[in-house]
């Protein structure tokens, strides 16, 4: 919940905190209570977690919980009540800092069976045991709260009532992307679900017998209806969770299957781009790591998208709604990486560019953009795909499936860093990174925390809770500490704003001399101010994730402090309105992030002003910091190139011998800051505890260059027909004691016309004071 704050939030102390965590290590993050299929950072205190409706031991309101809130300070989770089945939903932020999720699955019961009460279409409307409602059209809204709020209040709980607020179509595995006015476009999806979004042979790519939703719609609709998107028909089958990125032109890059386009969503006009080289599939269930590179003044904030990993399985191997045609866990994931700049500033034709291969192949790898403008990849497997099943086209019996229901094998437990500004051949490294012993495969997730660490949680390649299989339902969370945690001094800026506008007057931040070591001139020249939006994470994606560096100049004071003069955000196509973390990074070491609201905080056309002229930088070579001696990151984060884009001329003077000494110190500091990082090409997988059957079966059945691992994989759930939800397995899932229910009611019919943005619409929860709420 956004509490009342002054325009400028001053940090309580100007001293630089000591970083206790060891760089490159994993730490215990506690228990999430529900498996973290989806996560988002609500504010500086809380991470919100969503799971599918399943038999979690944690309960709320008399039924298994599938929602929780995790406290960053204590690493403790608290269950939250969510009414509808959020299974494989999409999500996005709203301009005021609230979050919204879209769609999911019909109601299910134990073992994933269709709910006890059915809709006319045959999918579950409600289940008497799990008490989940049909989530296939649901729109759920949450206003993040802090410890100062009353979490028992409805204002801090999920609003989840499809009878009042719902989409126009059923959508499972849809994509959400925010637009410049804060509204959201919802792209595609399944109607009820399956392994991939097609029958085979694929004779009806548009409708798939009613199982595919190859359309798009907007939230809020504001009178706009549902339209067919031809690109989704062209990419039939492998078009779930399509990758979508708003571009500077206001159009959108969309990538699915092996096809790419620029889409004018206002006019539904498609401009084809070159196909994916090597026919490597990046969308679910290939699930490559895909993210936009950091947007900086140096690249004119022009988006370049990085696609890494996934799978180049041939088309027929992907099978159909029911399951893959091959034993996917025997098929190595791709190492390939490609860059694409959809709108080159020189007017040239967009084209994919070969990038450095990953250190190992990964399916379900996930990029997290870090405050030092590098990109961390975590999670995933060496072989196979996302999804789960009880059979494949080559393995007919569940008892013969070597990794339970998992369709992947060989978990990759070692993170890796990608430096977008390093020379080709030197962009990947995992030097000094520990290896996690926890498999993070299907339904795992990761999100950046305000201190610059990364929360990693989830993994559940199972139809329902299963804690005894090779890849069990995972509740353990971990925190990974990137290389900059090797520093003992980190910036502690004061004057951090609460809001960021598009253009308009610049603002000042003050960096005390305790925030850095060495020359003030070197520190000021190697400082960046950036906004990072971690996004809504699910299925190896972070929908809405962006890094935007703000322009700045500086003034070095005689006491060693530095004043940064910082420009506002460029425009809402570059960074859509909504919440983001504001970081100050000096010599590759970030401050703690401060949550701000970018834009007006309201839905609608955003006010955009001309960028103000920043003062010229003023240097004073005699200044220096007095922070702890080690305030530089280790080799994985050197030479990230995020700085070097400050505007304005240096107009400081040099006086006498003191100035000469200061100049020498500045030059030495700059040279140290610009050393190239060392890279490593080691390939790591890891032995799982209790690998058992998985290790034996994988060794026995390996072929086609299979990358071995003592770990196991997971598989997608079987689909019982081509236009209904995945059916539950009859296999004994070793679940706990059943949850009993004393009653319940059917969900009311959904009113698709209800619009919470309309002035005369009912409000499902109270709005307090000045707060802007989309509920």
XYZ file of C-alpha atoms in Angstrom:
775
model
C 0.000 0.000 0.000
C 1.411 3.386 -0.935
C 1.622 5.405 2.247
C 1.695 9.193 2.345
C 5.245 10.454 1.845
C 6.811 13.824 1.092
C 8.023 14.412 -2.431
C 11.617 13.679 -1.387
C 12.399 10.742 0.856
C 15.671 11.292 2.716
C 17.502 8.201 3.869
C 17.814 7.984 7.628
C 21.578 7.771 7.578
C 24.256 9.023 5.238
C 26.671 6.297 6.282
C 27.377 3.487 3.861
C 26.079 0.113 5.074
C 28.380 -2.872 5.228
C 27.373 -5.741 2.970
C 27.430 -8.955 5.016
C 26.486 -11.454 2.326
C 29.180 -13.269 0.359
C 29.293 -12.415 -3.331
C 28.317 -15.274 -5.624
C 26.625 -17.249 -2.873
C 23.147 -18.557 -2.163
C 21.451 -17.990 1.183
C 18.376 -19.516 2.763
C 15.286 -17.501 1.897
C 12.889 -19.363 4.139
C 9.702 -21.125 3.108
C 7.196 -19.689 0.636
C 4.267 -21.855 1.876
C 2.905 -22.025 -1.672
C 5.084 -22.993 -4.631
C 6.240 -19.781 -6.321
C 4.931 -20.159 -9.870
C 4.520 -16.366 -10.048
C 6.115 -13.501 -8.122
C 6.349 -9.734 -8.156
C 7.931 -7.105 -5.930
C 5.088 -5.140 -4.376
C 7.184 -2.535 -2.570
C 10.444 -2.255 -0.644
C 9.170 -4.700 1.982
C 7.093 -7.401 0.310
C 7.184 -9.930 -2.515
C 3.866 -11.437 -3.575
C 3.673 -15.083 -4.610
C 1.043 -17.008 -6.554
C 0.677 -20.735 -7.179
C -1.860 -22.797 -9.051
C -4.792 -24.154 -7.045
C -3.394 -27.342 -5.535
C -3.160 -29.255 -2.278
C -0.625 -27.140 -0.406
C -0.410 -27.967 3.295
C -0.758 -24.281 4.172
C -4.415 -23.307 4.349
C -6.412 -20.105 4.337
C -10.156 -19.609 4.817
C -10.657 -23.355 5.143
C -8.986 -24.426 1.897
C -5.449 -24.965 0.566
C -3.662 -21.683 -0.037
C -2.265 -20.721 -3.436
C -1.294 -17.153 -2.585
C 1.266 -15.716 -0.146
C 3.216 -12.586 0.712
C 6.924 -12.927 1.577
C 8.586 -10.416 3.881
C 11.990 -9.280 2.647
C 13.399 -8.489 6.099
C 12.330 -11.649 7.937
C 12.150 -14.120 5.014
C 8.795 -15.219 6.404
C 5.724 -15.885 4.262
C 2.082 -15.373 5.144
C -0.729 -17.014 3.183
C -3.242 -14.899 1.294
C -6.684 -15.859 0.027
C -7.102 -16.013 -3.750
C -10.481 -17.204 -5.014
C -9.831 -18.305 -8.592
C -7.299 -20.710 -10.087
C -4.280 -18.609 -11.100
C -2.573 -21.529 -12.884
C -0.324 -20.139 -15.662
C -1.785 -16.630 -15.615
C -0.102 -13.486 -16.926
C 0.396 -10.270 -14.992
C 1.549 -6.667 -15.078
C 1.895 -3.532 -12.977
C -0.574 -0.642 -13.058
C 0.390 3.061 -13.117
C -0.335 3.598 -9.426
C 1.808 0.700 -8.195
C -0.921 -1.924 -8.008
C -0.556 -5.243 -9.820
C -3.025 -7.189 -11.915
C -3.113 -10.808 -13.101
C -5.094 -12.201 -16.007
C -6.670 -15.570 -16.642
C -5.636 -19.025 -15.562
C -7.281 -22.403 -15.480
C -10.752 -23.651 -14.677
C -11.456 -24.922 -11.180
C -9.661 -28.142 -10.268
C -9.674 -30.617 -7.423
C -7.238 -33.148 -6.028
C -4.841 -34.524 -8.629
C -5.779 -31.760 -11.077
C -9.159 -33.259 -11.933
C -11.846 -30.918 -13.222
C -13.712 -29.192 -10.383
C -16.768 -30.816 -8.861
C -19.091 -28.210 -10.380
C -18.713 -27.670 -14.098
C -19.431 -24.862 -16.529
C -21.605 -25.617 -19.589
C -18.386 -25.920 -21.599
C -17.240 -28.747 -19.345
C -14.374 -27.053 -17.504
C -14.492 -26.541 -13.761
C -16.603 -23.744 -12.323
C -15.826 -24.541 -8.675
C -14.434 -27.380 -6.625
C -15.895 -28.474 -3.335
C -12.608 -29.635 -1.823
C -10.072 -27.044 -2.964
C -12.766 -24.338 -3.149
C -11.186 -22.686 -6.171
C -13.305 -20.933 -8.781
C -12.795 -20.849 -12.542
C -9.920 -18.467 -13.233
C -9.866 -18.644 -17.025
C -11.351 -15.133 -17.452
C -10.448 -13.701 -14.070
C -8.824 -10.308 -13.545
C -7.304 -10.062 -10.062
C -5.966 -6.832 -8.559
C -3.707 -6.271 -5.576
C -2.680 -3.056 -3.857
C 0.698 -3.854 -2.236
C 0.867 -3.043 1.472
C 3.638 -2.541 4.012
C 3.986 -3.433 7.667
C 2.497 -0.066 8.605
C -0.790 -1.112 6.957
C -3.490 -3.426 8.202
C -3.052 -6.593 6.162
C -6.411 -7.859 7.389
C -8.084 -4.977 5.564
C -9.665 -5.735 2.200
C -7.516 -2.908 0.859
C -4.457 -5.146 1.321
C -6.015 -8.336 -0.050
C -6.528 -9.684 -3.541
C -9.623 -8.497 -5.323
C -10.687 -11.604 -7.239
C -14.292 -11.709 -8.383
C -14.925 -12.561 -12.058
C -18.614 -11.811 -11.607
C -17.545 -8.148 -11.383
C -14.298 -7.987 -13.306
C -13.223 -10.367 -16.054
C -11.696 -10.588 -19.502
C -13.758 -10.950 -22.631
C -12.120 -14.295 -23.454
C -10.722 -17.267 -21.570
C -6.927 -17.055 -21.554
C -4.365 -19.502 -20.188
C -0.655 -18.824 -20.908
C -1.466 -15.388 -22.326
C 1.003 -12.506 -22.567
C 0.533 -9.105 -20.927
C 2.451 -5.989 -21.994
C 1.896 -2.481 -20.661
C 1.304 0.404 -23.052
C 2.352 4.053 -22.832
C -0.943 5.118 -21.261
C -0.728 2.439 -18.567
C -3.320 0.171 -20.144
C -2.383 -3.411 -20.992
C -2.689 -5.527 -24.110
C -3.441 -9.227 -23.566
C -2.194 -11.527 -26.284
C -3.345 -15.034 -27.149
C -3.370 -18.078 -24.929
C -5.026 -21.455 -24.621
C -8.707 -21.776 -23.836
C -8.156 -24.653 -21.430
C -4.514 -25.650 -21.701
C -2.187 -28.408 -22.754
C 1.451 -29.007 -23.629
C 1.470 -26.880 -26.780
C -1.330 -24.908 -28.396
C -2.295 -27.185 -31.303
C -3.699 -30.486 -32.454
C -1.515 -32.591 -34.729
C -1.861 -32.762 -37.690
C -2.587 -29.065 -37.410
C -5.562 -28.621 -39.744
C -7.307 -25.819 -37.831
C -4.575 -23.394 -36.729
C -6.966 -20.532 -35.996
C -9.327 -22.272 -33.593
C -7.916 -25.763 -32.889
C -11.429 -27.043 -32.339
C -12.085 -24.297 -29.802
C -8.923 -24.890 -27.759
C -6.830 -21.926 -28.996
C -7.483 -18.243 -28.323
C -5.564 -16.526 -31.131
C -6.907 -13.073 -30.334
C -6.000 -10.027 -28.302
C -7.873 -7.608 -26.069
C -7.111 -4.662 -23.829
C -7.404 -3.927 -20.136
C -9.289 -1.809 -19.458
C -11.339 -2.511 -22.572
C -12.823 1.009 -22.761
C -15.142 -0.094 -25.556
C -12.500 -2.035 -27.463
C -13.476 -5.540 -28.479
C -11.568 -8.717 -29.185
C -9.611 -8.956 -32.445
C -7.955 -11.874 -34.206
C -4.160 -11.686 -34.383
C -2.984 -13.385 -37.569
C 0.541 -13.746 -36.212
C -0.769 -16.186 -33.596
C -2.368 -18.292 -36.317
C 0.913 -18.291 -38.258
C 2.785 -19.419 -35.135
C 0.111 -21.947 -34.141
C 1.215 -24.451 -31.548
C 4.217 -22.598 -30.169
C 2.606 -19.252 -29.384
C 1.893 -19.476 -25.658
C 3.465 -16.744 -23.514
C 4.621 -14.909 -26.651
C 7.449 -12.456 -26.025
C 6.197 -8.871 -26.368
C 8.061 -5.584 -25.894
C 6.765 -2.045 -26.382
C 9.110 -0.129 -28.705
C 10.102 3.543 -28.906
C 7.785 4.065 -31.872
C 4.821 2.978 -29.763
C 4.569 -0.254 -31.738
C 5.394 -3.647 -30.278
C 7.845 -6.431 -31.005
C 6.186 -9.851 -30.768
C 8.073 -13.139 -31.074
C 6.626 -16.664 -31.003
C 7.507 -20.060 -32.491
C 10.366 -19.088 -34.845
C 8.644 -15.963 -36.208
C 9.003 -12.290 -35.327
C 6.999 -9.167 -36.144
C 6.506 -5.521 -35.299
C 2.875 -4.977 -34.421
C 0.818 -1.807 -34.620
C -1.768 -2.877 -32.053
C -3.899 0.221 -32.606
C -4.564 -0.793 -36.216
C -3.770 -4.522 -35.945
C -1.113 -4.155 -38.619
C 1.755 -6.661 -38.723
C 5.226 -6.085 -40.182
C 7.126 -9.376 -40.495
C 10.772 -9.469 -39.435
C 13.342 -12.190 -40.138
C 12.714 -15.549 -38.508
C 14.713 -16.874 -35.577
C 18.086 -18.202 -36.820
C 18.502 -21.931 -36.429
C 14.765 -22.350 -35.826
C 15.379 -22.122 -32.091
C 12.091 -21.774 -30.229
C 12.213 -19.337 -27.294
C 8.582 -19.279 -26.082
C 6.914 -21.779 -23.755
C 7.507 -24.702 -23.521
C 10.995 -24.219 -25.015
C 11.214 -21.341 -22.532
C 14.403 -19.547 -23.490
C 15.821 -16.691 -21.440
C 14.623 -13.491 -23.128
C 14.972 -9.877 -21.999
C 15.474 -6.341 -23.255
C 19.039 -5.082 -22.864
C 19.506 -2.069 -20.567
C 18.275 1.172 -22.111
C 20.869 3.902 -21.713
C 21.657 7.352 -23.107
C 24.558 5.714 -24.953
C 22.166 3.570 -27.017
C 19.591 6.374 -27.216
C 17.277 4.184 -25.116
C 16.611 2.128 -28.243
C 15.518 -1.435 -27.401
C 17.592 -4.473 -28.289
C 16.173 -7.842 -27.278
C 18.392 -10.756 -26.263
C 17.159 -14.316 -26.903
C 19.159 -17.151 -25.290
C 18.557 -20.861 -24.920
C 15.301 -22.679 -25.553
C 15.079 -25.608 -27.956
C 15.536 -26.394 -31.640
C 13.452 -29.557 -31.534
C 11.934 -30.256 -34.978
C 8.307 -29.266 -35.471
C 6.866 -32.776 -35.326
C 8.655 -33.499 -32.025
C 6.550 -30.925 -30.190
C 3.458 -33.115 -30.486
C 0.089 -31.659 -29.514
C -2.112 -30.592 -26.638
C -1.726 -33.962 -24.943
C 2.061 -34.360 -24.828
C 5.295 -34.133 -26.816
C 5.978 -36.714 -29.494
C 9.468 -37.485 -28.190
C 11.166 -38.013 -24.849
C 12.076 -34.375 -24.447
C 14.356 -34.969 -21.464
C 16.766 -36.643 -23.883
C 16.997 -33.604 -26.154
C 19.658 -30.997 -25.239
C 18.565 -27.413 -24.780
C 20.066 -24.750 -27.010
C 23.079 -22.608 -26.067
C 22.382 -20.150 -28.865
C 21.987 -16.417 -28.215
C 20.698 -13.849 -30.698
C 20.288 -10.076 -30.458
C 17.622 -8.135 -32.326
C 17.236 -4.361 -32.566
C 13.727 -4.026 -34.025
C 14.005 -0.309 -34.875
C 17.627 0.506 -35.799
C 18.371 4.199 -35.371
C 20.274 4.290 -38.671
C 17.187 3.190 -40.595
C 18.676 -0.130 -41.647
C 16.584 -3.270 -41.881
C 16.295 -5.101 -38.553
C 18.201 -8.383 -38.459
C 19.152 -10.943 -35.862
C 22.791 -10.782 -34.766
C 24.642 -13.826 -33.462
C 25.787 -13.290 -29.889
C 28.034 -15.311 -27.588
C 26.647 -18.734 -26.740
C 25.576 -19.371 -23.174
C 28.019 -21.320 -21.014
C 25.626 -24.267 -21.271
C 22.328 -24.978 -22.953
C 19.308 -23.964 -20.878
C 15.609 -24.429 -21.084
C 13.660 -22.384 -18.540
C 16.608 -20.073 -17.886
C 15.542 -16.629 -16.715
C 17.201 -13.224 -17.083
C 17.251 -10.798 -14.161
C 18.600 -7.327 -15.014
C 20.902 -6.115 -12.245
C 21.591 -2.527 -11.105
C 25.112 -2.643 -12.583
C 23.529 -3.095 -16.047
C 24.561 -6.729 -16.347
C 22.096 -9.583 -16.733
C 21.970 -12.598 -14.442
C 20.598 -15.866 -15.778
C 19.304 -18.378 -13.244
C 17.325 -21.611 -13.124
C 16.564 -24.082 -15.875
C 17.674 -27.439 -17.224
C 20.250 -28.772 -19.660
C 17.762 -30.924 -21.549
C 14.085 -30.973 -22.469
C 11.318 -28.420 -22.098
C 8.902 -26.896 -19.664
C 5.583 -28.568 -18.956
C 4.609 -31.841 -17.319
C 2.905 -35.035 -18.509
C 2.229 -38.661 -17.706
C 3.380 -39.921 -21.107
C 5.033 -38.933 -24.374
C 4.811 -40.254 -27.908
C 7.755 -42.528 -27.104
C 6.914 -43.460 -23.506
C 3.342 -44.659 -23.109
C 3.329 -45.536 -19.408
C 3.794 -43.144 -16.537
C 5.738 -45.821 -14.705
C 8.355 -45.666 -17.440
C 8.799 -41.917 -17.220
C 12.324 -41.501 -15.778
C 11.740 -38.139 -14.084
C 8.204 -38.407 -12.842
C 6.017 -35.911 -14.675
C 8.931 -33.678 -15.619
C 9.797 -33.129 -19.280
C 13.263 -31.736 -18.524
C 16.443 -33.116 -17.016
C 19.805 -31.883 -15.812
C 19.010 -28.884 -13.625
C 21.516 -26.047 -13.968
C 22.326 -24.799 -10.498
C 25.053 -22.259 -11.298
C 23.988 -18.741 -12.320
C 25.843 -16.865 -15.022
C 26.382 -13.197 -15.812
C 25.945 -11.686 -19.258
C 27.654 -8.325 -19.800
C 26.022 -6.646 -22.823
C 28.856 -4.123 -23.164
C 31.772 -6.533 -23.071
C 33.517 -7.439 -26.327
C 32.147 -10.412 -28.227
C 33.600 -13.629 -26.911
C 33.817 -12.195 -23.373
C 30.201 -11.572 -22.447
C 29.456 -14.634 -20.277
C 31.017 -15.569 -16.948
C 30.225 -17.520 -13.800
C 33.546 -17.079 -11.984
C 33.215 -17.473 -8.196
C 29.518 -18.314 -8.364
C 28.241 -21.060 -6.102
C 25.989 -23.853 -7.321
C 22.581 -24.356 -5.751
C 21.545 -27.887 -4.785
C 17.866 -27.115 -5.413
C 16.449 -27.961 -8.847
C 14.676 -24.958 -10.349
C 12.779 -26.249 -13.347
C 9.154 -25.866 -14.456
C 7.211 -23.283 -12.455
C 10.295 -21.735 -10.841
C 10.705 -17.964 -10.661
C 13.126 -15.180 -9.725
C 12.882 -11.457 -8.979
C 15.275 -8.598 -8.150
C 15.086 -7.347 -4.545
C 15.682 -3.731 -3.458
C 19.147 -4.490 -2.058
C 20.275 -5.838 -5.449
C 20.080 -9.499 -4.468
C 17.822 -11.934 -6.315
C 15.037 -14.008 -4.790
C 14.759 -17.457 -6.389
C 11.850 -19.756 -5.582
C 9.420 -22.318 -6.903
C 9.741 -25.376 -9.173
C 6.867 -27.784 -9.439
C 6.653 -30.034 -12.511
C 3.709 -31.865 -10.993
C -0.048 -31.817 -11.508
C -0.620 -31.445 -7.766
C 1.558 -31.226 -4.696
C 4.109 -34.059 -4.738
C 6.959 -34.001 -2.241
C 8.259 -37.517 -2.907
C 9.009 -37.420 -6.635
C 12.387 -36.732 -8.245
C 11.569 -33.075 -8.797
C 9.171 -32.317 -5.962
C 6.896 -29.391 -5.294
C 9.390 -26.840 -4.000
C 8.729 -24.424 -1.134
C 12.313 -23.463 -0.282
C 13.376 -19.972 -1.313
C 16.958 -18.872 -1.914
C 18.619 -15.492 -2.201
C 21.500 -15.122 -4.632
C 24.069 -12.390 -4.046
C 25.711 -11.047 -7.244
C 29.361 -10.089 -7.488
C 28.938 -6.515 -6.238
C 28.232 -7.921 -2.773
C 32.005 -8.354 -2.475
C 32.214 -4.607 -1.764
C 32.189 -3.446 1.836
C 30.974 0.040 0.968
C 27.886 0.821 -1.044
C 26.321 4.143 -1.992
C 23.846 5.714 0.417
C 22.344 8.629 -1.540
C 19.999 11.154 0.008
C 17.210 13.042 -1.710
C 15.693 10.029 -3.457
C 12.354 11.141 -4.961
C 9.032 9.386 -4.624
C 7.963 10.080 -8.201
C 9.646 10.369 -11.595
C 8.061 12.382 -14.398
C 8.525 12.228 -18.162
C 10.754 15.194 -18.850
C 10.610 18.350 -16.781
C 12.929 19.733 -14.087
C 15.907 17.663 -13.023
C 16.388 16.590 -9.401
C 19.487 16.375 -7.208
C 20.857 13.432 -5.256
C 23.657 13.787 -2.729
C 26.321 11.106 -2.339
C 28.248 11.394 0.939
C 31.976 10.723 0.857
C 31.376 7.613 2.977
C 29.659 6.026 -0.046
C 32.830 5.417 -2.046
C 36.583 5.175 -1.807
C 39.350 6.917 -3.711
C 39.043 9.892 -5.983
C 35.767 11.803 -5.970
C 36.363 12.663 -9.603
C 36.679 9.002 -10.570
C 33.633 8.042 -8.530
C 31.484 10.815 -9.995
C 32.529 9.928 -13.523
C 31.637 6.280 -12.965
C 28.213 6.799 -11.399
C 24.897 5.892 -12.974
C 21.317 6.507 -11.905
C 18.865 3.928 -13.161
C 15.286 2.781 -12.913
C 14.670 -0.970 -12.833
C 11.296 -2.610 -13.102
C 11.542 -6.272 -12.146
C 8.228 -7.140 -13.741
C 5.786 -9.968 -13.141
C 7.719 -13.230 -13.176
C 6.386 -16.601 -14.279
C 7.519 -19.389 -16.615
C 11.078 -18.054 -17.003
C 9.700 -14.648 -18.047
C 9.571 -11.261 -16.351
C 6.704 -9.489 -18.089
C 7.395 -5.757 -18.005
C 11.047 -6.015 -16.906
C 13.134 -2.979 -17.969
C 16.290 -1.120 -17.042
C 16.417 2.591 -17.935
C 19.466 4.711 -17.150
C 18.737 8.379 -16.527
C 20.981 11.149 -17.787
C 23.000 12.911 -15.118
C 25.801 15.359 -14.507
C 27.553 15.996 -11.193
C 29.180 18.475 -8.884
C 32.096 17.351 -6.696
C 32.240 19.267 -3.429
C 35.344 20.101 -1.395
C 34.182 17.849 1.460
C 34.227 14.826 -0.879
C 30.474 14.632 -1.298
C 29.009 14.465 -4.784
C 25.777 16.037 -5.981
C 24.182 14.262 -8.931
C 21.943 16.324 -11.219
C 19.533 13.779 -12.640
C 17.155 14.059 -15.581
C 13.659 12.627 -15.456
C 12.585 9.606 -17.529
C 12.564 10.149 -21.322
C 9.009 9.137 -22.329
C 6.371 6.464 -21.599
C 7.261 4.316 -24.602
C 10.736 3.846 -23.150
C 9.427 3.133 -19.642
C 5.694 2.714 -19.182
C 4.047 4.399 -16.192
C 4.139 2.530 -12.912
C 6.443 1.382 -10.099
C 10.204 0.973 -10.410
C 13.284 0.833 -8.209
C 15.660 3.798 -8.377
C 19.331 2.849 -7.962
C 22.544 4.850 -7.778
C 25.542 2.763 -8.828
C 29.141 3.895 -8.219
C 32.021 1.909 -9.676
C 29.647 -0.990 -10.273
C 28.315 -1.020 -6.684
C 24.596 -0.186 -6.341
C 22.769 1.571 -3.569
C 19.659 0.047 -2.121
C 16.799 0.628 -4.534
C 14.048 3.081 -3.639
C 10.569 2.383 -4.961
C 9.211 5.255 -7.042
C 6.221 5.798 -9.280
C 7.083 6.736 -12.845
C 4.504 8.912 -14.575
C 1.310 10.448 -13.299
C 0.206 7.455 -11.227
C -3.023 7.365 -13.211
C -4.284 5.541 -16.265
C -4.378 7.658 -19.413
C -2.162 9.755 -21.622
C 0.926 10.666 -19.629
C 2.124 14.268 -19.353
C 5.443 14.589 -21.201
C 7.608 17.698 -20.900
C 10.787 18.671 -22.638
C 13.921 17.425 -20.947
C 15.522 20.143 -18.861
C 19.108 21.132 -19.537
C 21.361 19.651 -16.896
C 24.031 21.815 -15.246
C 27.540 21.268 -16.527
C 29.552 18.831 -14.440
C 31.832 20.509 -11.901
C 34.894 18.530 -10.922
C 37.210 19.030 -7.981
C 40.188 16.773 -8.262
C 41.205 17.140 -4.624
C 38.038 15.463 -3.324
C 38.023 11.860 -2.130
C 35.791 9.358 -0.394
C 36.432 7.687 2.961
C 34.378 4.535 2.609
C 35.832 1.109 3.327
C 38.788 0.192 1.163
C 37.025 -2.499 -0.892
C 34.260 -0.846 -2.878
C 34.678 -2.452 -6.268
C 32.968 -5.572 -7.588
C 34.809 -8.746 -8.498
C 35.638 -9.909 -11.991
C 32.124 -10.859 -13.092
C 30.989 -7.257 -13.019
C 33.947 -5.246 -14.264
C 33.693 -3.071 -17.364
C 29.917 -3.161 -17.667
C 29.909 0.082 -19.618
C 26.676 1.403 -18.132
C 28.194 4.784 -17.387
C 29.984 7.076 -19.783
C 26.807 8.791 -20.925
C 26.709 11.809 -18.628
C 25.971 15.100 -20.345
C 27.637 18.471 -19.862
C 31.218 19.720 -19.784
C 33.572 19.548 -16.823
C 34.336 23.085 -15.711
C 36.278 22.544 -12.481
C 39.742 24.063 -11.952
C 43.024 22.615 -10.790
C 44.991 24.607 -8.245
C 48.587 23.900 -7.166
C 50.196 20.670 -6.085
C 47.074 19.397 -4.312
C 45.186 19.476 -7.585
C 47.984 17.593 -9.367
C 47.883 14.861 -6.733
C 44.105 14.731 -7.049
C 44.346 14.394 -10.829
C 46.715 11.445 -10.504
C 44.303 9.812 -8.082
C 41.432 10.369 -10.501
C 43.319 8.807 -13.387
C 44.243 5.767 -11.310
C 40.642 5.404 -10.152
C 39.321 5.596 -13.691
C 41.800 2.995 -14.889
C 40.816 0.647 -12.095
C 37.117 1.164 -12.802
C 37.576 0.302 -16.445
C 39.550 -2.918 -16.109
C 38.052 -5.664 -18.171
C 36.466 -8.450 -16.235
C 37.870 -11.925 -16.453
C 35.554 -14.501 -17.997
C 35.200 -18.229 -17.627
C 33.844 -20.765 -20.057
C 33.210 -23.543 -17.567
C 30.030 -25.537 -17.954
C 28.286 -26.611 -14.797
C 25.467 -28.859 -13.860
C 25.101 -30.358 -10.433
C 24.281 -33.534 -8.618
C 20.873 -33.541 -7.029
C 20.332 -34.920 -3.599
C 18.428 -38.150 -3.926
C 18.800 -38.384 -7.689
C 17.897 -42.071 -7.504
C 15.934 -43.315 -10.495
C 16.545 -40.127 -12.434
C 20.304 -40.549 -12.553
C 20.113 -44.224 -13.510
C 17.467 -43.787 -16.169
C 19.178 -40.765 -17.709
C 22.499 -42.579 -17.949
C 20.838 -45.586 -19.515
C 18.802 -43.670 -22.074
C 21.157 -40.895 -23.064
C 21.669 -40.171 -26.732
C 22.134 -37.326 -29.243
C 24.797 -35.591 -27.162
C 22.683 -35.541 -24.015
C 24.306 -33.491 -21.278
C 24.451 -35.708 -18.254
C 23.516 -34.770 -14.717
C 22.729 -36.654 -11.562
C 19.603 -34.582 -11.336
C 16.299 -35.247 -12.972
C 13.602 -33.493 -14.987
C 9.878 -32.969 -15.192
C 6.984 -33.500 -17.562
C 3.706 -31.807 -18.655
C 0.318 -33.025 -17.573
C -1.705 -35.177 -19.910
C -4.519 -33.527 -21.814
C -7.618 -35.654 -21.965
C -9.037 -34.149 -25.132
C -8.234 -31.377 -27.554
C -10.604 -28.763 -26.230
C -10.767 -29.334 -22.490
C -8.451 -28.834 -19.543
C -5.542 -31.126 -18.837
C -6.953 -34.120 -17.014
C -5.712 -35.289 -13.665
C -3.509 -38.316 -13.411
C -4.725 -41.495 -11.724
C -1.236 -41.995 -10.322
C -0.873 -42.033 -6.528
C 0.692 -38.629 -5.848
C 1.410 -39.324 -2.180
C -0.610 -36.324 -1.093
C -1.372 -35.482 2.490
C -4.703 -35.931 4.198
C -7.658 -34.577 2.206
C -9.085 -31.129 2.704
C -12.742 -31.308 3.638
C -15.324 -28.733 2.743
C -18.618 -27.943 4.447
C -20.117 -26.106 1.549
C -19.649 -23.457 -1.095
C -21.447 -21.715 -3.866
C -21.136 -21.548 -7.618
C -19.443 -18.506 -9.034
C -21.834 -15.909 -10.332
C -21.928 -15.304 -14.045
C -19.261 -12.918 -15.300
C -20.188 -9.441 -16.385
C -17.695 -8.676 -19.136
C -18.858 -5.104 -19.395
C -17.931 -4.039 -15.873
C -15.111 -1.514 -16.014
C -13.431 -0.451 -12.752
C -12.147 2.702 -14.452
C -15.612 4.027 -15.235
C -16.786 6.783 -12.912
C -20.057 5.006 -12.122
C -18.569 1.538 -11.587
C -18.914 -0.063 -8.147
C -15.700 -0.281 -6.144
C -15.005 -3.740 -4.807
C -12.915 -2.353 -1.945
C -12.548 0.949 -0.141
C -10.096 3.552 -1.313
C -8.394 5.522 1.426
C -7.429 9.132 1.286
C -5.249 10.250 -1.565
C -4.396 6.783 -2.802
C -5.094 5.956 -6.439
C -6.365 2.416 -6.696
C -7.373 0.363 -9.692
C -9.658 -2.052 -7.926
